[in-house]
Amino acid sequence: MTDRGCSGAGLGLRSPHLREVLRDAPDVPWFEVHICNYLGGGLSRALLHKINDQYPLSFHGVNLSLAGVEPLDAEYLKRLRIAVDEFNPALVSEHACFTTHAGQYFHDLMPVPFTDEAVRHLAGRVREVQDRLGRQILIENLSRYYSYDESHLSEGQFMAAVCEEADCGLLLDLNNAYVNQCNLGEDMTRLISELPLERVGEIHLAGFTEQDGMLIDTHGAPVCDAVWQSYVDFCELRADVPCLIEWDANLPSFEVLLEQREMAQNIQDKAQTAGAERA
């Protein structure tokens, strides 16, 4: 098991590529895994251990329903704690959303209204998760397709307040922010200006598809030019944050993922060089 942290541009590790990664040992600094796929006896933990022998890992989850109103799933948290202790991932992240309500599981990430009450509720549940895991986690901003009338905070203000109250980190998904800008008329620049940049522990870059005039966050396409530019702009503020190429649907060849990763790495390297020269 490696005890290194995550740095540079990594890739999401998807099951069709597991054996290829083990066989070829590609030049990738770290991998992120959807850890819920490994907690219930689905994907092979033995293979994941072999990956972890060579690469740092980041755990990304979708099942905690952090913003839900039902009690947190104690059994899921128990299994997650075992996996965290077993693999010692460099980062652990979840979404600022709910996925269950009244016993029903939604196969989507459902947003919450940006209110003071929601800040307190979400922050309290994040603190509970961190206490049970014995470590800090990152929470991720969502792609959203509607806005609540009750919201009186901006997304940036809401995420900043939750991070402060919960003392957690932030996973900034720039593709999600771009999707919201295009679909809802929200301002990415404002969002980033309102976030506590010192708490950003990971960046996600992904692709979308267009449907009926809307952008859908499918993670099934290359990163678009506008999101690349947003990453260039972010790296002018902080070029030290590990960055992930996230591609889940319509998986391309691993070579295509490596090309996307190299583009992200080049942007980060250029920003770090420019920062060193200014210093």
Short mmCIF file of C-alpha atoms in Angstrom, two decimals, residues 65-230:
data_model
loop_
_atom_site.label_atom_id
_atom_site.label_comp_id
_atom_site.label_asym_id
_atom_site.label_seq_id
_atom_site.Cartn_x
_atom_site.Cartn_y
_atom_site.Cartn_z
CA SER A 65 -27.18 11.12 0.90
CA LEU A 66 -25.39 13.74 2.96
CA ALA A 67 -28.18 16.29 2.67
CA GLY A 68 -31.01 13.81 3.24
CA VAL A 69 -33.39 13.93 6.19
CA GLU A 70 -33.32 10.21 6.99
CA PRO A 71 -30.61 8.96 9.37
CA LEU A 72 -27.25 8.31 7.78
CA ASP A 73 -26.81 4.69 6.74
CA ALA A 74 -24.84 3.26 9.66
CA GLU A 75 -24.01 0.01 7.86
CA TYR A 76 -22.72 1.83 4.78
CA LEU A 77 -20.60 4.11 6.97
CA LYS A 78 -19.23 1.09 8.82
CA ARG A 79 -18.16 -0.56 5.56
CA LEU A 80 -16.74 2.72 4.30
CA ARG A 81 -14.70 3.14 7.51
CA ILE A 82 -13.30 -0.37 7.07
CA ALA A 83 -12.29 0.44 3.48
CA VAL A 84 -10.74 3.77 4.52
CA ASP A 85 -8.67 2.02 7.18
CA GLU A 86 -7.80 -0.78 4.75
CA PHE A 87 -6.67 1.34 1.78
CA ASN A 88 -5.71 4.64 3.45
CA PRO A 89 -6.91 6.82 0.54
CA ALA A 90 -5.34 10.23 0.17
CA LEU A 91 -8.77 11.84 -0.27
CA VAL A 92 -12.38 10.92 0.54
CA SER A 93 -15.22 12.84 -1.09
CA GLU A 94 -19.01 12.90 -1.38
CA HIS A 95 -21.66 15.11 -2.96
CA ALA A 96 -23.56 17.96 -1.29
CA CYS A 97 -26.92 16.41 -2.12
CA PHE A 98 -29.52 13.85 -1.15
CA THR A 99 -30.15 10.55 -2.93
CA THR A 100 -32.88 9.02 -0.73
CA HIS A 101 -36.21 10.22 0.65
CA ALA A 102 -39.04 8.38 2.39
CA GLY A 103 -37.28 5.08 1.80
CA GLN A 104 -36.93 5.64 -1.93
CA TYR A 105 -33.54 5.73 -3.63
CA PHE A 106 -33.14 8.20 -6.49
CA HIS A 107 -30.64 7.25 -9.15
CA ASP A 108 -29.55 10.86 -9.30
CA LEU A 109 -27.91 13.51 -7.13
CA MET A 110 -30.67 15.80 -5.86
CA PRO A 111 -29.78 19.37 -4.84
CA VAL A 112 -30.96 21.22 -1.76
CA PRO A 113 -32.15 24.81 -1.37
CA PHE A 114 -29.39 27.22 -0.46
CA THR A 115 -30.67 28.34 2.93
CA ASP A 116 -29.22 28.80 6.40
CA GLU A 117 -31.27 25.84 7.62
CA ALA A 118 -29.82 23.62 4.89
CA VAL A 119 -26.31 24.81 5.79
CA ARG A 120 -26.78 23.72 9.41
CA HIS A 121 -28.38 20.41 8.43
CA LEU A 122 -25.76 19.44 5.85
CA ALA A 123 -22.84 20.61 8.00
CA GLY A 124 -24.09 18.57 10.94
CA ARG A 125 -24.26 15.42 8.84
CA VAL A 126 -20.82 16.05 7.34
CA ARG A 127 -19.42 16.39 10.87
CA GLU A 128 -21.07 13.09 11.80
CA VAL A 129 -19.50 11.34 8.79
CA GLN A 130 -16.09 12.79 9.60
CA ASP A 131 -16.40 11.65 13.20
CA ARG A 132 -17.30 8.11 12.11
CA LEU A 133 -14.51 7.95 9.53
CA GLY A 134 -11.94 9.60 11.76
CA ARG A 135 -10.87 12.03 9.03
CA GLN A 136 -11.89 15.08 7.02
CA ILE A 137 -13.82 14.64 3.79
CA LEU A 138 -14.41 16.83 0.73
CA ILE A 139 -17.90 17.80 -0.44
CA GLU A 140 -18.63 18.38 -4.13
CA ASN A 141 -20.76 21.02 -5.83
CA LEU A 142 -23.50 19.62 -8.07
CA SER A 143 -24.75 20.09 -11.58
CA ARG A 144 -28.35 21.30 -11.15
CA TYR A 145 -31.27 21.67 -13.54
CA TYR A 146 -33.59 23.87 -11.49
CA SER A 147 -33.39 26.40 -8.68
CA TYR A 148 -35.39 26.48 -5.45
CA ASP A 149 -37.47 29.58 -4.78
CA GLU A 150 -36.46 29.25 -1.11
CA SER A 151 -32.75 29.78 -1.83
CA HIS A 152 -31.45 33.06 -0.49
CA LEU A 153 -27.76 32.20 -0.66
CA SER A 154 -25.70 31.76 -3.80
CA GLU A 155 -24.10 28.37 -4.37
CA GLY A 156 -20.70 29.76 -3.47
CA GLN A 157 -22.00 31.26 -0.23
CA PHE A 158 -23.78 28.02 0.63
CA MET A 159 -20.77 25.77 0.00
CA ALA A 160 -18.47 28.14 1.85
CA ALA A 161 -20.77 28.21 4.88
CA VAL A 162 -21.07 24.39 4.98
CA CYS A 163 -17.31 23.94 4.72
CA GLU A 164 -16.73 26.44 7.51
CA GLU A 165 -19.35 25.02 9.88
CA ALA A 166 -18.39 21.38 9.22
CA ASP A 167 -14.64 22.07 8.97
CA CYS A 168 -14.52 19.97 5.82
CA GLY A 169 -12.80 20.30 2.47
CA LEU A 170 -14.21 21.08 -0.95
CA LEU A 171 -14.16 19.18 -4.22
CA LEU A 172 -14.68 21.78 -6.95
CA ASP A 173 -16.22 20.31 -10.11
CA LEU A 174 -15.65 22.89 -12.84
CA ASN A 175 -17.80 21.03 -15.36
CA ASN A 176 -20.74 21.10 -12.95
CA ALA A 177 -20.25 24.83 -12.50
CA TYR A 178 -20.16 25.35 -16.27
CA VAL A 179 -23.32 23.28 -16.78
CA ASN A 180 -25.09 25.43 -14.18
CA GLN A 181 -23.83 28.60 -15.81
CA CYS A 182 -25.22 27.56 -19.19
CA ASN A 183 -28.50 26.06 -17.96
CA LEU A 184 -29.37 28.37 -15.07
CA GLY A 185 -27.52 31.57 -15.96
CA GLU A 186 -25.25 31.33 -12.92
CA ASP A 187 -21.80 32.94 -12.93
CA MET A 188 -18.81 30.60 -12.55
CA THR A 189 -16.55 33.53 -11.74
CA ARG A 190 -18.78 34.56 -8.85
CA LEU A 191 -18.97 30.98 -7.61
CA ILE A 192 -15.21 30.58 -7.45
CA SER A 193 -14.72 34.03 -5.90
CA GLU A 194 -17.05 33.10 -3.04
CA LEU A 195 -15.48 29.73 -2.27
CA PRO A 196 -12.81 29.20 0.41
CA LEU A 197 -10.00 28.31 -2.00
CA GLU A 198 -7.79 27.12 0.84
CA ARG A 199 -10.31 24.31 1.43
CA VAL A 200 -10.31 23.05 -2.19
CA GLY A 201 -8.69 19.63 -2.04
CA GLU A 202 -9.53 18.31 -5.50
CA ILE A 203 -10.72 19.53 -8.91
CA HIS A 204 -12.96 17.55 -11.27
CA LEU A 205 -12.94 18.06 -15.04
CA ALA A 206 -15.47 16.20 -17.17
CA GLY A 207 -17.60 16.38 -20.29
CA PHE A 208 -21.31 16.83 -20.93
CA THR A 209 -23.88 16.11 -23.62
CA GLU A 210 -26.47 18.51 -25.03
CA GLN A 211 -30.14 17.57 -25.03
CA ASP A 212 -33.09 19.78 -25.97
CA GLY A 213 -31.01 22.91 -25.56
CA MET A 214 -29.67 21.95 -22.12
CA LEU A 215 -26.30 20.62 -21.04
CA ILE A 216 -26.50 17.29 -19.21
CA ASP A 217 -23.64 16.33 -16.92
CA THR A 218 -23.11 12.83 -18.30
CA HIS A 219 -19.33 12.50 -17.87
CA GLY A 220 -19.46 10.92 -21.30
CA ALA A 221 -17.43 13.25 -23.50
CA PRO A 222 -14.09 15.11 -23.61
CA VAL A 223 -13.63 18.21 -21.50
CA CYS A 224 -14.89 21.20 -23.52
CA ASP A 225 -12.82 24.29 -24.32
CA ALA A 226 -14.72 26.51 -21.87
CA VAL A 227 -14.08 24.13 -18.96
CA TRP A 228 -10.42 23.87 -19.93
CA GLN A 229 -10.26 27.67 -19.79
CA SER A 230 -11.91 27.67 -16.38
#
